[in-house]
Amino acid sequence: MGFERRIVPDFEVIVCAPEESFRWNVHEYPHHLAKWHYHPEYELHLIQHSAGEMMIGDYVGGFEAGSLVLTGPGVPHNWVSRIQPGERVVNRDMLIQFSQKFADKVAGLCPEFDAVGDLFEDAARGIEFSGATADTGRRLLRSIGSAHGAERLLLFLELMTILARNPHERRILSRAAPAPGQQVRSSEKIETAINFILEHSAQPIRLTQLSALCGMEATAFSRFFKKQTGHTFARYVNCMRVHAACNLLASSDMPVTDICFEVGFNNIANFNRQFVKICGRSPSAYRRDARRIGQAPRPETLAEVRV
């Protein structure tokens, strides 16, 4: 596969499940999310299989299986594997993503976490880990995938502590950090669209509304939205509504039918169908599981939903 660096990175929208402080994910390669892109979240990225070239900010260099890299908010990044035409690499990428707000909470938790704050500052230029730090980091990152609730959060804190412990086992990749408030014009449009969906998800939302709001023709906006988020407009709205339903199912005794209309679906059959597609279980089963274990099981995140 040829190596090509795109000049302008795509803006990627990341949404955590409603009961999660951070997002854990795996995906294959090639994948619609594996591209030259950036986002406001921190990302710890593990390459499990294959080798190739990586781009982190203004850095371009090689990677191999086991490469573990932390990028900060706004740092463009991409990993391009050297594979044969038509070849697919199953579970090439494993990653966690978390917001600046959550990072600030972790770093300010107590004086013992000062080193984690330093780690997050270095991530503004991208960090690659090596030695025992990388070995332990890979193990903990994999463990998070099967953990739930408080155990999941404790593993995250242990992971960040390990990554921050030995500065001599990490190297800075990019020469410059993103300028404060750096954005491209396309990100402003997608943020406008996402904010509108968040504020009006319980109401009828039409593609033509958003396209006009962003100053685009409807067909062009539809392609733009799919490219920026990895999801069709309709699928994205359904996911937002299902995630809102998860919160109500886990935290209230509201009847399922009432929740259906509360979050914006107009009939119970479609609500049940979309809920099963995204969460892998019915709304009633989700509520039953949440009450049995005391915390809602993780619904599939937006980036894991196949369009």
Short mmCIF file of C-alpha atoms in Angstrom, two decimals:
data_model
loop_
_atom_site.label_atom_id
_atom_site.label_comp_id
_atom_site.label_asym_id
_atom_site.label_seq_id
_atom_site.Cartn_x
_atom_site.Cartn_y
_atom_site.Cartn_z
CA MET A 1 0.00 0.00 0.00
CA GLY A 2 1.40 3.37 -0.94
CA PHE A 3 2.25 5.98 1.68
CA GLU A 4 0.62 9.36 1.26
CA ARG A 5 0.52 12.21 3.74
CA ARG A 6 -2.57 14.39 3.54
CA ILE A 7 -1.95 18.07 4.20
CA VAL A 8 -5.23 18.85 5.98
CA PRO A 9 -6.36 16.32 8.62
CA ASP A 10 -10.01 15.36 8.97
CA PHE A 11 -11.83 16.28 12.18
CA GLU A 12 -13.14 13.17 13.95
CA VAL A 13 -16.11 13.20 16.31
CA ILE A 14 -15.76 10.92 19.35
CA VAL A 15 -18.62 10.14 21.72
CA CYS A 16 -18.25 8.05 24.87
CA ALA A 17 -21.03 5.76 26.04
CA PRO A 18 -23.15 7.55 28.65
CA GLU A 19 -21.76 5.68 31.66
CA GLU A 20 -18.08 5.84 30.64
CA SER A 21 -15.35 8.35 31.49
CA PHE A 22 -13.27 7.23 28.50
CA ARG A 23 -13.69 5.17 25.36
CA TRP A 24 -11.93 1.85 24.63
CA ASN A 25 -12.06 0.40 21.12
CA VAL A 26 -10.46 -1.99 18.66
CA HIS A 27 -10.77 -1.97 14.87
CA GLU A 28 -9.37 -3.60 11.78
CA TYR A 29 -7.33 -2.08 8.95
CA PRO A 30 -8.21 -0.66 6.48
CA HIS A 31 -11.04 1.08 8.36
CA HIS A 32 -13.05 4.25 7.76
CA LEU A 33 -11.63 5.74 10.98
CA ALA A 34 -8.01 4.92 10.08
CA LYS A 35 -7.07 8.14 8.29
CA TRP A 36 -5.07 11.36 8.73
CA HIS A 37 -7.24 13.06 11.36
CA TYR A 38 -7.41 14.84 14.69
CA HIS A 39 -9.86 15.33 17.56
CA PRO A 40 -10.10 17.22 20.88
CA GLU A 41 -9.48 14.06 22.91
CA TYR A 42 -6.29 12.40 24.12
CA GLU A 43 -5.65 9.03 22.48
CA LEU A 44 -3.47 6.12 23.58
CA HIS A 45 -3.00 3.96 20.49
CA LEU A 46 -1.58 0.43 20.28
CA ILE A 47 -0.71 -1.26 16.98
CA GLN A 48 -1.28 -4.97 17.59
CA HIS A 49 -0.41 -6.29 14.14
CA SER A 50 1.49 -5.16 11.02
CA ALA A 51 4.20 -2.58 10.34
CA GLY A 52 4.31 0.62 8.33
CA GLU A 53 4.66 4.39 8.66
CA MET A 54 3.08 6.66 11.24
CA MET A 55 2.41 10.39 11.15
CA ILE A 56 2.17 12.19 14.50
CA GLY A 57 1.96 15.97 14.14
CA ASP A 58 4.96 16.88 11.94
CA TYR A 59 6.70 13.56 12.69
CA VAL A 60 6.87 10.78 10.09
CA GLY A 61 8.53 7.48 10.97
CA GLY A 62 8.18 3.73 11.04
CA PHE A 63 6.11 1.58 13.38
CA GLU A 64 5.82 -2.13 14.07
CA ALA A 65 3.51 -4.42 16.05
CA GLY A 66 3.55 -3.31 19.67
CA SER A 67 3.98 0.40 18.94
CA LEU A 68 2.32 2.38 21.75
CA VAL A 69 1.73 6.13 21.23
CA LEU A 70 -0.10 8.81 23.23
CA THR A 71 -1.36 11.90 21.39
CA GLY A 72 -2.86 15.01 22.96
CA PRO A 73 -5.86 17.12 21.90
CA GLY A 74 -5.64 18.47 18.36
CA VAL A 75 -2.54 16.43 17.38
CA PRO A 76 -3.10 15.03 13.84
CA HIS A 77 -2.16 11.36 13.53
CA ASN A 78 -2.37 8.31 11.30
CA TRP A 79 -0.85 4.84 10.98
CA VAL A 80 -0.48 3.42 7.45
CA SER A 81 0.27 -0.33 7.36
CA ARG A 82 2.27 -1.90 4.54
CA ILE A 83 -0.17 -4.53 3.28
CA GLN A 84 -1.05 -6.17 -0.01
CA PRO A 85 -4.02 -4.96 -2.11
CA GLY A 86 -7.20 -6.48 -0.66
CA GLU A 87 -5.48 -7.57 2.56
CA ARG A 88 -7.17 -6.85 5.89
CA VAL A 89 -5.53 -6.78 9.32
CA VAL A 90 -7.97 -7.96 11.99
CA ASN A 91 -7.86 -6.01 15.28
CA ARG A 92 -4.86 -3.97 14.13
CA ASP A 93 -5.64 -1.05 16.45
CA MET A 94 -6.50 -0.95 20.14
CA LEU A 95 -7.01 2.44 21.75
CA ILE A 96 -8.52 4.54 24.49
CA GLN A 97 -9.70 8.13 24.07
CA PHE A 98 -10.56 10.63 26.80
CA SER A 99 -11.40 14.31 27.03
CA GLN A 100 -9.33 17.22 28.31
CA LYS A 101 -11.86 17.66 31.09
CA PHE A 102 -11.36 14.07 32.28
CA ALA A 103 -7.56 14.40 31.95
CA ASP A 104 -7.65 17.51 34.14
CA LYS A 105 -9.66 15.64 36.78
CA VAL A 106 -7.16 12.78 36.80
CA ALA A 107 -4.08 15.01 36.92
CA GLY A 108 -5.59 17.13 39.70
CA LEU A 109 -6.80 14.20 41.77
CA CYS A 110 -3.94 14.37 44.28
CA PRO A 111 -0.25 15.42 44.49
CA GLU A 112 0.79 11.85 43.70
CA PHE A 113 -0.62 12.36 40.20
CA ASP A 114 1.59 15.34 39.33
CA ALA A 115 3.69 13.11 37.05
CA VAL A 116 0.54 12.18 35.13
CA GLY A 117 -0.05 15.89 34.52
CA ASP A 118 3.47 16.14 33.08
CA LEU A 119 2.70 13.16 30.85
CA PHE A 120 -0.41 14.88 29.49
CA GLU A 121 1.61 18.03 28.77
CA ASP A 122 4.17 16.03 26.77
CA ALA A 123 1.33 14.38 24.82
CA ALA A 124 0.78 17.74 23.08
CA ARG A 125 3.62 16.70 20.75
CA GLY A 126 2.95 12.95 20.73
CA ILE A 127 4.79 10.35 22.82
CA GLU A 128 6.06 6.89 21.88
CA PHE A 129 6.74 4.47 24.76
CA SER A 130 9.46 1.81 25.00
CA GLY A 131 10.94 -0.78 27.34
CA ALA A 132 9.12 -1.99 30.43
CA THR A 133 6.77 1.01 30.25
CA ALA A 134 5.49 -0.10 26.84
CA ASP A 135 5.26 -3.77 27.91
CA THR A 136 3.15 -2.97 30.97
CA GLY A 137 1.16 -0.35 29.08
CA ARG A 138 0.17 -2.88 26.42
CA ARG A 139 -0.94 -5.39 29.06
CA LEU A 140 -3.05 -2.88 30.97
CA LEU A 141 -4.62 -1.46 27.82
CA ARG A 142 -5.77 -4.95 26.82
CA SER A 143 -7.11 -5.62 30.32
CA ILE A 144 -9.33 -2.54 30.19
CA GLY A 145 -11.27 -4.05 27.29
CA SER A 146 -12.81 -6.77 29.47
CA ALA A 147 -13.23 -4.69 32.65
CA HIS A 148 -16.35 -2.88 33.83
CA GLY A 149 -17.31 -0.22 36.32
CA ALA A 150 -14.84 0.82 38.99
CA GLU A 151 -12.37 -1.89 37.95
CA ARG A 152 -12.15 -0.31 34.53
CA LEU A 153 -11.41 3.12 35.99
CA LEU A 154 -8.78 1.71 38.38
CA LEU A 155 -7.01 0.03 35.47
CA PHE A 156 -7.02 3.33 33.59
CA LEU A 157 -5.43 5.12 36.55
CA GLU A 158 -2.82 2.38 36.88
CA LEU A 159 -2.10 2.63 33.15
CA MET A 160 -1.57 6.39 33.28
CA THR A 161 0.65 6.02 36.37
CA ILE A 162 2.83 3.45 34.61
CA LEU A 163 3.14 5.57 31.47
CA ALA A 164 4.15 8.60 33.57
CA ARG A 165 6.64 6.80 35.82
CA ASN A 166 9.77 6.59 33.66
CA PRO A 167 10.31 9.60 31.34
CA HIS A 168 13.46 7.96 29.95
CA GLU A 169 11.22 5.27 28.38
CA ARG A 170 9.25 7.72 26.27
CA ARG A 171 10.26 9.97 23.40
CA ILE A 172 8.65 13.10 22.03
CA LEU A 173 7.72 12.71 18.35
CA SER A 174 6.49 16.02 16.91
CA ARG A 175 8.60 19.18 16.94
CA ALA A 176 5.65 21.48 17.60
CA ALA A 177 2.39 21.25 19.53
CA PRO A 178 -0.92 22.39 18.00
CA ALA A 179 -1.55 26.10 18.48
CA PRO A 180 -4.24 26.87 21.10
CA GLY A 181 -7.68 26.87 19.51
CA GLN A 182 -6.30 25.51 16.21
CA GLN A 183 -9.14 24.35 13.94
CA VAL A 184 -9.87 23.87 10.30
CA ARG A 185 -13.00 25.26 8.69
CA SER A 186 -14.60 21.85 8.30
CA SER A 187 -14.39 21.22 12.05
CA GLU A 188 -16.48 24.31 12.75
CA LYS A 189 -19.24 22.97 10.50
CA ILE A 190 -19.25 19.49 11.99
CA GLU A 191 -19.19 20.88 15.52
CA THR A 192 -22.17 23.07 14.64
CA ALA A 193 -24.02 20.01 13.35
CA ILE A 194 -23.13 17.82 16.35
CA ASN A 195 -24.09 20.52 18.85
CA PHE A 196 -27.45 20.92 17.11
CA ILE A 197 -28.07 17.17 17.30
CA LEU A 198 -27.11 17.08 20.99
CA GLU A 199 -29.50 19.93 21.81
CA HIS A 200 -32.41 18.67 19.70
CA SER A 201 -32.01 14.88 19.65
CA ALA A 202 -35.39 14.36 21.34
CA GLN A 203 -37.12 16.35 18.59
CA PRO A 204 -37.54 15.55 14.89
CA ILE A 205 -34.31 16.45 13.08
CA ARG A 206 -34.10 16.65 9.29
CA LEU A 207 -30.96 16.44 7.20
CA THR A 208 -32.09 19.58 5.36
CA GLN A 209 -32.15 21.50 8.66
CA LEU A 210 -28.52 20.72 9.38
CA SER A 211 -27.34 21.25 5.83
CA ALA A 212 -28.90 24.73 5.82
CA LEU A 213 -27.43 25.45 9.25
CA CYS A 214 -23.97 24.60 7.89
CA GLY A 215 -24.50 26.47 4.63
CA MET A 216 -24.30 23.36 2.45
CA GLU A 217 -26.49 21.58 -0.10
CA ALA A 218 -28.16 18.52 1.43
CA THR A 219 -26.41 15.87 -0.69
CA ALA A 220 -23.00 17.45 -0.14
CA PHE A 221 -23.68 17.74 3.60
CA SER A 222 -24.67 14.07 3.78
CA ARG A 223 -21.32 13.03 2.25
CA PHE A 224 -19.47 15.53 4.46
CA PHE A 225 -21.15 14.23 7.63
CA LYS A 226 -20.34 10.59 6.78
CA LYS A 227 -16.71 11.46 6.05
CA GLN A 228 -16.22 13.44 9.26
CA THR A 229 -18.01 11.13 11.70
CA GLY A 230 -17.76 7.75 9.97
CA HIS A 231 -21.55 7.41 10.22
CA THR A 232 -24.60 8.34 8.22
CA PHE A 233 -26.69 11.20 9.58
CA ALA A 234 -29.63 8.92 10.45
CA ARG A 235 -27.41 6.34 12.16
CA TYR A 236 -25.69 9.00 14.23
CA VAL A 237 -28.99 10.48 15.44
CA ASN A 238 -30.28 7.01 16.34
CA CYS A 239 -27.12 6.33 18.37
CA MET A 240 -27.45 9.57 20.29
CA ARG A 241 -31.06 8.73 21.13
CA VAL A 242 -30.22 5.19 22.21
CA HIS A 243 -27.44 6.48 24.45
CA ALA A 244 -29.92 8.86 26.08
CA ALA A 245 -32.28 5.91 26.56
CA CYS A 246 -29.47 3.96 28.28
CA ASN A 247 -29.17 6.68 30.88
CA LEU A 248 -32.92 6.67 31.58
CA LEU A 249 -33.14 2.88 31.71
CA ALA A 250 -30.29 2.65 34.21
CA SER A 251 -31.27 5.59 36.41
CA SER A 252 -35.08 5.70 36.44
CA ASP A 253 -38.23 3.59 36.65
CA MET A 254 -39.75 5.29 33.61
CA PRO A 255 -41.61 2.76 31.42
CA VAL A 256 -39.77 1.68 28.29
CA THR A 257 -42.54 3.05 26.07
CA ASP A 258 -42.27 6.47 27.70
CA ILE A 259 -38.49 6.43 27.29
CA CYS A 260 -38.94 5.63 23.60
CA PHE A 261 -40.83 8.88 22.99
CA GLU A 262 -38.82 10.88 25.53
CA VAL A 263 -35.55 10.38 23.62
CA GLY A 264 -37.04 11.12 20.20
CA PHE A 265 -38.23 7.87 18.61
CA ASN A 266 -41.73 8.00 17.15
CA ASN A 267 -42.69 4.33 17.55
CA ILE A 268 -41.75 1.54 19.91
CA ALA A 269 -40.96 -1.01 17.19
CA ASN A 270 -38.24 1.18 15.65
CA PHE A 271 -36.90 2.06 19.10
CA ASN A 272 -36.54 -1.61 20.02
CA ARG A 273 -34.94 -2.42 16.67
CA GLN A 274 -32.38 0.37 16.90
CA PHE A 275 -31.64 -0.37 20.56
CA VAL A 276 -30.85 -4.02 19.83
CA LYS A 277 -28.61 -3.04 16.90
CA ILE A 278 -26.54 -0.68 19.04
CA CYS A 279 -26.59 -2.33 22.48
CA GLY A 280 -26.93 -5.98 21.50
CA ARG A 281 -29.92 -6.48 23.81
CA SER A 282 -33.46 -5.21 24.26
CA PRO A 283 -34.19 -2.15 26.42
CA SER A 284 -35.79 -4.36 29.08
CA ALA A 285 -32.77 -6.67 29.15
CA TYR A 286 -30.45 -3.67 29.40
CA ARG A 287 -32.37 -2.36 32.42
CA ARG A 288 -32.41 -5.82 34.02
CA ASP A 289 -28.65 -6.22 33.58
CA ALA A 290 -28.01 -2.72 34.93
CA ARG A 291 -29.97 -3.44 38.09
CA ARG A 292 -28.40 -6.85 38.60
CA ILE A 293 -24.80 -5.62 38.53
CA GLY A 294 -25.46 -2.13 39.87
CA GLN A 295 -24.06 -0.42 36.76
CA ALA A 296 -25.22 -0.42 33.16
CA PRO A 297 -23.23 -2.66 30.80
CA ARG A 298 -21.43 -0.75 28.09
CA PRO A 299 -23.48 -0.11 24.95
CA GLU A 300 -21.63 -0.11 21.67
CA THR A 301 -20.01 3.28 21.07
CA LEU A 302 -20.69 5.32 17.96
CA ALA A 303 -17.38 4.46 16.36
CA GLU A 304 -18.07 0.72 16.78
CA VAL A 305 -21.44 0.81 14.98
CA ARG A 306 -21.16 -0.50 11.43
CA VAL A 307 -22.84 1.76 8.93
#
